[in-house]
Amino acid sequence: MTRANIAEVALVAGVSKSTVSRVLNERTEYMRDETRQRVLDAVATLGYRPSAVARSLVSKRTQAVGLLISDVGNPYYPEVIHGVEDIALAHGYDVFLCNTNYKLERGMAFVQSLADKQVDGVLVMTSRMSDDLLAGLAERGLPVVLIDWELPAAQGVVGTLAIDFETGIREAVDHLVGLGHRRFAHVAGPLNLRTSRTRRDLFLAALAGRGIAPEQVLVLEGDLRIQGGRHAVPALLAGPEPPTAVFAANDLMALGVIWGARELGARLPEDLSVVGLDDIQLAAEVSPPLTTVALPRHEIGSRAMRMLLDLLPLSAKPQAVPIFQEVIGTQLVVRGSTGRPKAHPGEGR
Amino acid sequence: MTRANIAEVALVAGVSKSTVSRVLNERTEYMRDETRQRVLDAVATLGYRPSAVARSLVSKRTQAVGLLISDVGNPYYPEVIHGVEDIALAHGYDVFLCNTNYKLERGMAFVQSLADKQVDGVLVMTSRMSDDLLAGLAERGLPVVLIDWELPAAQGVVGTLAIDFETGIREAVDHLVGLGHRRFAHVAGPLNLRTSRTRRDLFLAALAGRGIAPEQVLVLEGDLRIQGGRHAVPALLAGPEPPTAVFAANDLMALGVIWGARELGARLPEDLSVVGLDDIQLAAEVSPPLTTVALPRHEIGSRAMRMLLDLLPLSAKPQAVPIFQEVIGTQLVVRGSTGRPKAHPGEGR
DNA sequence: CTGAAAGCGCTAACAT
DNA sequence: ATGTTAGCGCTTTCAG
């Protein structure tokens, strides 16, 4: 049974294609009720559904958007994706999921394909991003929303959703200092990523604000995965005066630190307090539950998608579009992985 | 800068649209090299890219497939998605991600939308599925591949990828019995799901094969999430002769059991051996690492997508298409969460 | 070897 | 109030 088209509906209803089209698009203002009904009946009996492809050809819109992410496997993303999908779906948009696997060239290929398919807009949430790629999008006049990424020089219809890590990280530092910690470490993400450097710098700055100099802070580098946290543990626990508190650039590494430290006999949080960042699902479910700087991930997704929807009507206009910019907050969630430091043997008073 | 179209390319190259089309589609057999080159040059200077939408309108194919899953947040999916994407991408297909959120009606809406957008095929990996939904797909003549789902009565171009849980589960039972366990429990998934019942039945059957009657096995029900495992722990540990080994229907619940049991003071695996199912990433990274029945998730995704690609050319033909069926194996991965049971106080000898 | 023309399924002027 | 006509950007006969 092949799909009926608009002509067949018109035939069955005894009207012209235009009339059918009008009914379908609710331009039914100057129409006799009876005509409308005949069309509706024909549509029903034929099980007619308009072809989205044909519609797109004339309307230039596809009711689809692209979502560029680095890796579905990263537990940071699922909730963001849900946020995007919830809004998209509610507005009749479908989402092309594009996993770049942290590879720039794969991202480029996706952008190409998305542009060819004429998606109405693109959400970019990859941690690595080339300005060329973004420029490519802008040149094609595709509306883009960038999450946690600085504005590229490129022109175009673009919005940015910045994440205010500072507040949450400062809260974390205040919390730890308030508990009595004085010796700190940071397990950073790959420092070639801008976002890793930002987190490190904000952490060090917040500590400096509490009178702890950056030189006193042990900074290690990890891969943002559990293993990265585990690998950091020996270096963390070495030395005569090891840190009593560690801030990891994300929750996965924080978990790695916790598990790794425990395997080496450390007790938590007495021997080591650990703070993560993300507030992934797992954070609340492990034991001890993880104290972490929470990103409102669902909201990040939904706000980004909403912003994109706002941008769409503007894609027609040439350049002079004001850049959309929003900032989204973060905040510390205190759970069981942080506590007062045990008085160190060497510093009893 | 508005996208150039084929007419402009033809103009610049000084040829007809047909010729441009021929070059683009590599029907270049009877063509003078010089003509071809002129077209290529024009394409390059204009930065021309053919409109996928227009192509789809005539070709009836969109180079896109739909992927129905229950929830991106479930750690079972990411690797499956990767498997699908790797193959899809390599063949020039894009993937519409459709998260049903375990809701049937959302699945129906997606199917509708996918059909309207004329995707070339659909992969169904949701744990709940209505036969109506599948019938809907089949009626629309859309090729479908079903993962771990029995064949519906409906006709159509359909393939199924079954998962042979039996082998892996039997291996798990053999492993546990071999270690000396005699008292077992199972934390099942929601028993209204077919797949939950299957796992339970296979577990009980395998135990029966080793001389342990189903009545002796404590069966609890969970929600397939970490909390589900945690909640089961009190019931698990109660009674004078608690089980020494538990098989959870998935890894998340297994982790919940482990963590919950540990919080109640149990030692693992001495007091309790735990086996999961899935082999999610996390399974190898927690401590103790989880012994689990591994599903080859990447392979599940890639095999399913390959099967769908095989099905596509057949979508033209009416019915008499042989049903594609494949089975994919599972196997036990032994890690640290299982061990010999400690002699029980009450049964010292 | 290449061009002209028709048509995919729909919407949007422009009639009437 | 509804029908007619002309595309949207491409592929594909069918002619040359």
XYZ file of C-alpha atoms (C1' of nucleotides) in Angstrom:
730
model
C 0.000 0.000 0.000
C 1.716 3.100 -1.252
C 1.313 6.411 0.472
C -1.453 8.565 -0.930
C -0.541 12.040 -2.119
C -2.358 15.315 -2.074
C -3.738 14.854 -5.553
C -5.538 11.666 -4.607
C -7.016 13.339 -1.591
C -8.226 16.183 -3.782
C -9.748 13.692 -6.174
C -11.564 11.756 -3.483
C -12.805 14.925 -1.828
C -13.801 16.404 -5.185
C -11.814 19.581 -4.645
C -8.514 21.010 -5.835
C -5.116 20.397 -4.319
C -5.023 23.961 -3.042
C -8.104 23.387 -0.996
C -6.635 20.282 0.526
C -3.478 22.179 1.272
C -5.479 24.931 2.906
C -7.269 22.532 5.160
C -4.019 20.872 6.105
C -2.450 24.161 6.995
C -5.485 25.488 8.795
C -5.972 28.376 6.423
C -9.572 27.524 6.746
C -10.901 31.024 7.351
C -12.932 31.593 4.215
C -13.974 28.045 3.734
C -17.338 26.360 3.829
C -17.535 23.921 6.651
C -18.843 21.278 4.351
C -15.845 21.501 2.019
C -13.509 21.312 4.936
C -15.279 18.260 6.200
C -15.157 16.509 2.838
C -11.393 17.029 2.776
C -11.000 15.766 6.300
C -12.989 12.687 5.423
C -10.902 11.985 2.383
C -7.744 12.417 4.426
C -9.051 9.970 6.972
C -10.193 7.295 4.557
C -6.936 7.427 2.635
C -4.838 7.609 5.762
C -3.132 10.503 4.084
C -0.055 12.111 5.614
C 1.662 14.993 3.865
C 5.229 14.382 2.744
C 7.627 16.272 4.944
C 10.185 16.127 2.169
C 7.992 17.879 -0.375
C 7.022 20.429 2.212
C 10.616 21.100 3.041
C 11.483 21.629 -0.584
C 9.102 24.527 -0.860
C 9.215 25.861 2.678
C 12.988 25.592 3.051
C 12.490 24.266 6.523
C 12.824 20.698 7.727
C 11.598 20.722 11.317
C 14.819 19.074 12.319
C 17.893 20.253 14.149
C 21.355 18.794 14.556
C 22.858 18.114 17.953
C 26.629 17.879 17.985
C 28.096 16.210 21.043
C 31.417 14.571 21.747
C 30.270 11.234 23.058
C 26.934 9.790 24.139
C 28.850 7.580 26.485
C 29.838 10.519 28.633
C 27.292 10.617 31.453
C 27.260 14.377 31.227
C 25.234 14.287 28.049
C 22.128 12.189 28.541
C 20.292 14.705 30.610
C 21.299 17.531 28.312
C 19.970 15.503 25.422
C 16.716 14.972 27.274
C 16.417 18.705 27.807
C 16.935 19.345 24.132
C 14.564 16.635 23.053
C 11.788 17.674 25.388
C 11.670 21.167 23.927
C 12.307 20.052 20.374
C 9.580 17.470 20.467
C 7.085 19.870 21.993
C 7.653 22.156 19.029
C 7.520 19.477 16.391
C 11.230 19.237 15.734
C 13.261 16.091 15.380
C 16.856 15.806 16.483
C 19.772 14.434 14.515
C 22.231 13.084 17.011
C 25.821 13.630 15.952
C 28.527 12.006 18.011
C 31.858 13.428 17.031
C 33.774 10.989 19.224
C 36.047 13.886 20.099
C 37.173 14.039 16.481
C 37.168 17.310 14.691
C 36.949 15.874 11.234
C 33.931 13.825 12.165
C 32.332 17.040 13.365
C 33.066 18.676 10.050
C 31.503 15.788 8.174
C 28.377 16.054 10.285
C 28.092 19.756 9.697
C 28.367 19.186 5.985
C 25.690 16.548 6.037
C 23.405 18.594 8.264
C 23.734 21.575 5.984
C 22.958 19.404 2.962
C 19.902 18.046 4.689
C 18.928 21.600 5.443
C 18.346 21.211 9.135
C 16.887 24.356 10.585
C 19.611 24.846 13.161
C 22.444 23.254 15.038
C 23.303 22.887 18.702
C 26.991 22.550 19.401
C 27.971 20.947 22.677
C 31.271 19.370 21.811
C 34.160 20.143 24.070
C 36.500 20.542 21.172
C 35.407 22.759 18.398
C 37.143 24.330 15.488
C 36.378 27.864 14.592
C 36.508 26.744 10.990
C 33.644 24.434 11.696
C 31.618 27.191 13.262
C 32.505 29.564 10.483
C 31.321 26.943 8.049
C 27.955 26.866 9.743
C 27.677 30.609 9.876
C 28.538 30.969 6.200
C 25.768 28.609 5.332
C 23.419 30.874 7.241
C 22.530 28.134 9.668
C 21.452 29.292 13.106
C 23.744 27.902 15.755
C 23.690 27.758 19.508
C 26.996 27.179 21.239
C 27.153 25.753 24.733
C 30.035 26.732 26.934
C 32.047 28.048 24.066
C 33.427 31.476 23.383
C 32.069 33.446 20.537
C 34.056 32.893 17.385
C 34.940 35.820 15.205
C 32.615 34.438 12.554
C 29.404 36.206 11.700
C 26.037 34.548 11.558
C 22.881 33.871 13.470
C 24.383 32.560 16.634
C 23.561 32.333 20.305
C 25.763 31.283 23.151
C 24.924 29.701 26.441
C 27.738 30.260 28.866
C 28.121 28.280 32.032
C 29.028 30.224 35.121
C 31.411 27.770 36.707
C 32.817 30.437 38.944
C 29.993 30.554 41.463
C 29.857 26.840 42.020
C 33.607 26.439 42.232
C 33.888 29.283 44.705
C 31.187 27.659 46.810
C 33.185 24.461 46.752
C 36.323 26.233 47.915
C 34.429 28.069 50.644
C 32.944 24.801 51.769
C 36.304 23.059 51.954
C 38.131 25.936 53.599
C 35.255 26.242 56.042
C 35.731 22.598 56.953
C 39.325 23.345 57.815
C 41.186 22.193 54.728
C 44.426 23.975 53.890
C 46.223 21.621 51.553
C 44.564 21.175 48.177
C 44.959 19.338 44.917
C 43.208 19.603 41.600
C 42.781 16.833 39.068
C 42.318 18.763 35.874
C 41.015 17.617 32.524
C 43.300 17.632 29.493
C 44.806 21.083 29.629
C 44.653 21.539 25.900
C 40.899 21.941 26.345
C 39.847 25.445 27.117
C 37.201 24.273 29.520
C 39.784 22.342 31.544
C 41.968 25.392 31.901
C 38.997 27.494 32.934
C 38.053 25.142 35.726
C 41.599 24.947 36.987
C 42.039 28.702 36.900
C 38.763 29.330 38.688
C 39.691 26.843 41.374
C 43.101 28.398 41.904
C 41.637 31.886 41.902
C 39.037 30.976 44.491
C 41.731 29.445 46.669
C 43.863 32.548 46.254
C 40.888 34.528 47.464
C 41.052 32.497 50.652
C 44.739 33.063 51.082
C 46.071 29.900 49.521
C 48.651 30.525 46.854
C 48.508 28.633 43.550
C 52.035 27.305 44.089
C 50.835 25.381 47.109
C 48.248 23.536 45.084
C 49.090 20.210 43.513
C 47.694 20.144 39.986
C 47.482 16.857 38.133
C 46.071 16.139 34.721
C 43.584 13.414 33.871
C 41.488 12.242 30.948
C 38.084 13.153 32.388
C 37.272 9.499 32.871
C 37.287 7.256 35.906
C 40.707 5.924 35.067
C 42.054 9.438 34.984
C 41.050 9.883 38.604
C 42.465 6.534 39.637
C 45.799 7.201 38.014
C 46.138 10.463 39.905
C 45.827 8.837 43.313
C 49.421 7.723 43.922
C 50.768 11.195 43.165
C 48.027 12.627 45.320
C 48.858 10.535 48.358
C 52.627 10.747 48.023
C 54.800 13.151 49.971
C 55.033 14.028 53.606
C 52.124 16.429 53.650
C 49.584 15.210 51.128
C 46.545 17.316 50.306
C 43.462 16.744 52.424
C 41.045 17.919 49.792
C 40.914 17.440 46.060
C 38.746 19.035 43.441
C 38.328 17.027 40.255
C 37.380 18.619 36.965
C 34.464 16.259 36.608
C 32.543 13.660 38.551
C 33.978 10.655 36.784
C 37.485 11.579 37.823
C 36.259 12.361 41.320
C 34.868 8.844 41.540
C 38.151 7.489 40.259
C 39.976 9.350 42.988
C 37.611 8.068 45.659
C 37.775 4.469 44.546
C 41.487 4.595 43.922
C 42.186 6.157 47.301
C 40.032 3.631 49.049
C 41.828 0.780 47.382
C 45.052 2.217 48.775
C 43.585 2.159 52.247
C 42.537 5.769 52.605
C 39.354 6.496 54.497
C 36.868 8.987 53.163
C 36.220 11.703 53.918
C 38.476 11.613 56.981
C 41.700 11.195 55.073
C 40.628 12.864 51.878
C 37.706 15.041 50.899
C 36.727 14.907 47.251
C 34.629 17.328 45.223
C 33.522 16.671 41.678
C 31.812 18.698 38.995
C 28.737 17.843 36.873
C 26.443 16.108 39.321
C 25.909 13.127 37.107
C 23.209 10.693 38.179
C 25.725 8.357 39.653
C 27.068 11.054 41.985
C 24.141 10.716 44.351
C 24.056 6.946 44.172
C 27.550 5.892 45.093
C 28.750 5.655 48.648
C 29.806 7.980 49.969
C 27.626 10.147 47.752
C 29.659 12.756 45.950
C 29.844 16.410 46.900
C 29.911 18.187 43.573
C 29.470 21.394 41.636
C 26.162 20.750 39.931
C 25.491 21.762 36.354
C 21.777 22.059 35.601
C 22.160 19.772 32.655
C 18.519 19.345 31.718
C 18.111 23.087 31.835
C 21.226 23.573 29.731
C 19.662 21.413 27.068
C 16.250 22.977 27.200
C 17.490 26.554 27.347
C 19.794 25.922 24.417
C 16.998 24.443 22.345
C 14.683 27.299 23.245
C 17.310 29.778 22.231
C 17.693 28.011 18.941
C 13.960 28.202 18.366
C 14.146 31.937 19.002
C 16.957 32.223 16.512
C 15.231 30.393 13.690
C 13.004 33.202 12.445
C 16.085 35.391 12.180
C 17.973 33.134 9.850
C 16.448 34.953 6.906
C 17.905 38.326 7.842
C 21.456 38.973 6.678
C 23.919 39.819 9.422
C 22.945 42.607 11.718
C 21.400 40.177 14.161
C 22.258 40.894 17.765
C 24.114 37.986 19.286
C 22.054 36.078 21.778
C 23.879 35.410 24.991
C 22.772 33.764 28.170
C 24.513 32.556 31.265
C 23.486 29.608 33.313
C 24.493 29.129 36.927
C 26.132 26.319 38.851
C 26.006 25.501 42.515
C 27.609 23.248 45.039
C 25.728 20.199 46.233
C 27.130 18.976 49.505
C 26.998 15.246 50.078
C 29.093 12.720 51.905
C 32.462 12.832 50.162
C 33.625 15.926 51.999
C 34.233 16.439 55.720
C 36.628 17.895 58.250
C 40.218 16.881 57.722
C 41.696 14.596 60.322
C 44.488 16.366 62.243
C 47.662 15.399 60.460
C 50.263 13.501 62.534
C 52.964 15.983 61.702
C 50.979 19.033 62.673
C 49.373 18.120 65.972
C 49.108 21.119 68.225
C 25.504 34.103 0.581
C 22.659 31.900 -0.551
C 23.289 28.327 -1.602
C 23.867 27.914 -5.311
C 21.647 25.480 -7.158
C 22.189 23.144 -10.022
C 20.978 25.657 -12.586
C 23.647 28.153 -11.629
C 26.305 25.504 -11.855
C 25.046 24.579 -15.300
C 25.148 28.208 -16.331
C 28.687 28.774 -15.104
C 29.903 25.565 -16.668
C 28.072 26.321 -19.889
C 26.257 23.003 -19.927
C 22.774 21.754 -19.095
C 21.440 20.744 -15.710
C 21.371 17.139 -16.854
C 25.074 17.167 -17.460
C 25.768 18.599 -14.059
C 23.553 15.965 -12.537
C 25.412 13.272 -14.419
C 28.750 14.438 -13.139
C 27.438 14.607 -9.608
C 26.137 11.094 -9.797
C 29.169 9.715 -11.543
C 27.264 8.694 -14.626
C 30.283 9.940 -16.368
C 30.806 7.025 -18.715
C 30.037 8.621 -22.033
C 31.277 12.046 -21.182
C 34.122 14.094 -22.543
C 36.741 14.655 -19.924
C 36.759 18.313 -20.682
C 33.037 18.735 -20.034
C 33.329 16.878 -16.805
C 36.180 19.093 -15.743
C 34.260 22.258 -16.560
C 31.414 21.102 -14.359
C 33.754 20.187 -11.550
C 35.346 23.614 -11.758
C 32.013 25.354 -11.622
C 31.004 23.252 -8.645
C 34.201 24.204 -6.879
C 34.058 27.915 -7.555
C 30.420 28.144 -6.491
C 30.938 25.904 -3.475
C 27.922 24.032 -4.729
C 26.338 21.246 -2.685
C 23.278 19.424 -3.969
C 20.148 19.757 -1.885
C 19.459 16.533 -0.063
C 15.818 17.539 0.197
C 15.312 17.890 -3.527
C 17.161 14.664 -4.108
C 14.970 12.881 -1.623
C 11.837 14.141 -3.264
C 12.705 12.404 -6.487
C 14.678 9.456 -5.196
C 12.291 8.646 -2.338
C 15.258 8.047 -0.111
C 16.624 10.285 2.575
C 19.869 8.677 3.704
C 18.587 8.813 7.244
C 17.355 6.204 9.684
C 15.491 6.421 12.947
C 16.816 4.895 16.132
C 14.204 4.229 18.785
C 15.570 3.720 22.267
C 14.027 3.973 25.684
C 16.456 6.326 27.343
C 19.888 7.722 26.470
C 20.547 7.885 30.184
C 20.604 4.134 30.465
C 24.273 3.163 30.246
C 23.324 0.188 28.159
C 22.658 2.350 25.138
C 25.677 4.532 24.441
C 27.812 1.805 23.047
C 24.946 0.416 21.007
C 24.425 3.881 19.592
C 28.088 4.082 18.722
C 27.832 0.805 16.901
C 24.866 2.036 14.910
C 26.454 5.365 14.145
C 29.754 3.920 13.034
C 28.105 1.821 10.372
C 25.525 4.426 9.445
C 28.111 7.125 8.997
C 30.369 4.905 6.952
C 27.493 4.403 4.548
C 26.420 8.009 4.400
C 23.398 7.703 6.633
C 22.404 10.050 9.408
C 20.636 8.918 12.536
C 17.543 10.418 14.109
C 17.750 9.688 17.788
C 14.374 8.991 19.329
C 14.171 8.664 23.073
C 10.846 7.236 24.021
C 11.449 7.714 27.724
C 9.782 4.351 28.216
C 6.526 5.844 26.934
C 4.631 4.053 24.272
C 2.798 7.066 22.990
C 6.014 8.963 22.555
C 7.246 6.049 20.492
C 4.161 6.226 18.328
C 4.666 9.932 17.764
C 8.244 9.326 16.699
C 7.254 6.630 14.294
C 4.713 8.933 12.741
C 7.222 11.706 12.366
C 9.889 9.384 11.009
C 7.485 8.029 8.456
C 6.512 11.544 7.412
C 10.131 12.478 7.029
C 10.549 9.361 4.957
C 13.501 7.913 6.767
C 14.802 4.879 4.959
C 14.452 2.544 7.907
C 14.038 2.245 11.627
C 15.935 0.471 14.358
C 13.844 -0.445 17.365
C 15.678 -1.027 20.614
C 13.103 -0.032 23.154
C 12.380 -2.477 25.894
C 8.689 -1.857 25.644
C 7.132 -2.015 22.286
C 3.614 -2.192 21.041
C 2.799 -4.479 18.219
C 0.543 -1.726 16.924
C 3.552 0.470 16.603
C 5.448 -2.166 14.701
C 2.441 -2.895 12.564
C 2.252 0.801 11.799
C 5.798 0.746 10.548
C 5.264 -2.344 8.507
C 2.135 -0.954 6.901
C 4.043 2.082 5.807
C 6.487 -0.246 4.126
C 9.341 0.967 6.272
C 12.130 -1.521 6.811
C 12.558 -2.259 10.482
C 15.123 -4.061 12.554
C 14.056 -5.224 15.982
C 16.583 -5.873 18.703
C 15.750 -8.470 21.298
C 12.126 -8.552 20.397
C 9.992 -11.353 19.151
C 8.605 -11.231 15.715
C 5.226 -9.567 15.616
C 2.474 -11.041 13.531
C 2.680 -8.042 11.245
C 4.044 -8.332 7.742
C 6.676 -6.116 6.256
C 10.348 -5.820 5.584
C 11.672 -6.716 8.960
C 14.734 -8.218 10.523
C 15.315 -9.303 14.075
C 18.436 -9.499 16.095
C 17.913 -11.837 18.987
C 20.184 -11.936 21.984
C 21.154 -15.332 23.247
C 21.052 -14.663 26.945
C 20.973 -18.342 27.698
C 24.632 -19.086 27.138
C 25.896 -16.262 29.289
C 23.455 -16.896 32.077
C 24.284 -20.580 32.130
C 27.956 -19.711 32.326
C 27.191 -17.482 35.286
C 25.347 -20.262 37.077
C 28.102 -22.749 36.360
C 30.627 -20.281 37.668
C 28.719 -19.703 40.901
C 27.899 -23.323 41.508
C 31.507 -24.171 40.779
C 32.568 -21.746 43.481
C 30.418 -23.635 45.943
C 27.280 -21.526 46.099
C 24.026 -23.292 46.874
C 21.668 -20.551 47.992
C 20.718 -18.064 45.295
C 18.685 -14.958 44.737
C 17.678 -13.067 41.641
C 16.903 -9.389 41.434
C 14.691 -9.239 38.379
C 13.640 -6.289 36.293
C 9.988 -5.273 36.163
C 8.249 -8.522 35.443
C 5.769 -6.937 33.084
C 8.660 -6.674 30.640
C 9.159 -9.738 28.563
C 12.891 -9.414 28.704
C 12.827 -9.435 32.513
C 10.848 -12.632 32.569
C 13.201 -14.203 30.075
C 16.243 -13.483 32.182
C 14.606 -14.779 35.303
C 13.410 -17.928 33.602
C 16.793 -18.629 32.081
C 18.452 -18.168 35.442
C 16.030 -20.496 37.179
C 16.309 -23.034 34.415
C 20.088 -23.015 34.558
C 19.962 -23.486 38.328
C 17.496 -26.322 37.906
C 19.997 -27.892 35.572
C 22.446 -27.891 38.458
C 19.965 -29.420 40.847
C 18.641 -26.321 42.511
C 14.881 -26.047 42.447
C 13.200 -22.746 41.536
C 11.339 -22.706 44.851
C 14.626 -22.401 46.683
C 15.525 -19.256 44.830
C 14.596 -15.891 46.270
C 13.273 -13.702 43.457
C 12.913 -9.973 44.009
C 11.815 -7.322 41.592
C 13.608 -4.022 40.888
C 13.429 -1.106 38.510
C 16.626 -1.843 36.596
C 18.333 1.116 38.208
C 20.834 1.415 41.023
C 18.134 2.184 43.534
C 16.328 -0.968 42.543
C 19.339 -2.968 43.609
C 19.765 -1.049 46.845
C 16.155 -1.538 47.827
C 16.455 -5.278 47.376
C 19.292 -5.616 49.859
C 17.381 -5.801 53.152
C 15.159 -8.585 51.844
C 18.226 -10.257 50.446
C 20.108 -10.289 53.722
C 17.166 -11.136 55.955
C 16.362 -14.609 57.168
C 18.450 -17.244 58.870
C 19.989 -18.596 55.726
C 20.406 -15.736 53.284
C 21.582 -16.412 49.744
C 25.304 -16.329 49.145
C 25.030 -15.399 45.520
C 22.759 -13.064 43.634
C 22.219 -12.545 39.971
C 20.832 -9.151 39.008
C 18.970 -8.560 35.764
C 21.335 -5.759 34.858
C 24.576 -4.181 35.993
C 23.043 -1.109 37.539
C 21.015 -3.194 39.963
C 24.040 -5.365 40.634
C 25.951 -2.251 41.647
C 23.054 -1.206 43.828
C 23.148 -4.558 45.551
C 26.890 -4.343 46.093
C 26.827 -0.839 47.461
C 23.734 -1.424 49.520
C 25.136 -4.618 51.003
C 28.393 -2.954 51.825
C 26.632 -0.142 53.600
C 24.951 -2.761 55.733
C 28.308 -4.160 56.658
C 28.488 -7.112 54.320
C 31.870 -7.965 52.851
C 32.190 -8.787 49.199
C 32.560 -11.266 47.781
C 33.056 -13.281 50.992
C 29.536 -12.678 52.291
C 27.825 -12.194 48.978
C 28.770 -12.847 45.384
C 27.076 -10.631 42.821
C 26.706 -11.118 39.096
C 25.284 -8.502 36.771
C 24.293 -8.426 33.123
C 25.243 -5.952 30.382
C 28.898 -5.245 31.102
C 28.469 -1.508 31.081
C 31.648 0.559 31.133
C 31.332 1.166 34.824
C 31.329 -2.550 35.571
C 35.059 -2.838 35.091
C 35.842 0.377 36.898
C 34.181 -0.016 40.268
C 35.743 -1.919 43.105
C 35.356 -4.754 43.309
C 34.948 -4.915 39.538
C 31.742 -6.606 38.560
C 31.430 -10.152 37.316
C 28.784 -9.927 34.628
C 27.119 -11.495 31.636
C 28.478 -9.324 28.841
C 26.368 -8.183 25.941
C 28.432 -7.207 22.920
C 26.729 -3.856 22.754
C 28.787 -2.225 20.063
C 28.328 -5.284 17.922
C 24.609 -5.294 18.597
C 24.425 -1.765 17.235
C 26.610 -2.374 14.245
C 25.034 -5.698 13.303
C 21.577 -4.169 13.566
C 22.510 -1.262 11.343
C 24.139 -3.569 8.829
C 21.039 -5.690 8.753
C 18.964 -2.618 8.135
C 21.222 -1.661 5.242
C 20.682 -5.120 3.798
C 16.951 -4.691 4.170
C 16.709 -1.333 2.436
C 16.853 -2.521 -1.178
C 14.004 -4.891 -0.386
C 11.585 -2.249 0.738
C 10.351 -1.905 -2.803
C 9.202 -5.518 -3.070
C 5.763 -6.288 -1.699
C 5.641 -8.966 0.973
C 7.291 -12.186 0.085
C 10.507 -11.076 1.704
C 12.135 -13.711 3.853
C 12.437 -12.520 7.420
C 15.993 -11.729 8.381
C 16.978 -13.237 11.679
C 20.232 -13.263 13.515
C 21.313 -14.265 16.965
C 24.064 -12.656 18.918
C 25.849 -14.347 21.776
C 26.580 -13.387 25.371
C 29.283 -14.555 27.686
C 30.306 -14.352 31.270
C 33.110 -12.015 32.260
C 34.535 -13.001 35.606
C 35.821 -10.184 37.755
C 36.101 -9.504 41.446
C 32.519 -9.448 42.661
C 32.232 -13.214 42.836
C 34.134 -15.676 44.973
C 33.825 -18.719 47.173
C 31.126 -18.405 49.804
C 32.335 -18.148 53.369
C 31.210 -21.133 55.444
C 27.964 -20.054 57.020
C 27.924 -19.994 60.862
C 24.904 -22.241 60.997
C 26.326 -24.874 58.703
C 29.859 -25.353 59.937
C 30.964 -28.879 59.602
C 28.077 12.544 -25.786
C 24.653 16.186 -24.303
C 20.191 18.871 -23.933
C 15.024 19.509 -23.337
C 11.213 18.402 -20.806
C 8.562 16.173 -17.473
C 7.658 15.266 -12.816
C 8.590 14.031 -7.498
C 4.510 16.282 -3.698
C 3.694 20.239 -1.991
C 2.640 25.602 -1.278
C 1.666 30.173 -2.793
C 0.426 33.766 -5.748
C -3.002 34.965 -8.772
C -7.263 34.430 -10.685
C -12.301 33.931 -10.501
C -14.865 30.542 -1.107
C -12.135 27.665 -4.341
C -9.465 26.515 -8.619
C -5.243 27.341 -11.813
C -0.621 27.903 -12.403
C 3.963 28.079 -11.389
C 7.684 26.813 -9.183
C 11.053 24.573 -5.008
C 16.004 21.701 -6.885
C 16.830 17.715 -8.464
C 16.804 13.153 -11.573
C 15.424 10.819 -15.487
C 13.480 9.452 -19.812
C 13.681 10.565 -24.418
C 15.636 12.956 -28.244
C 19.096 14.286 -30.783
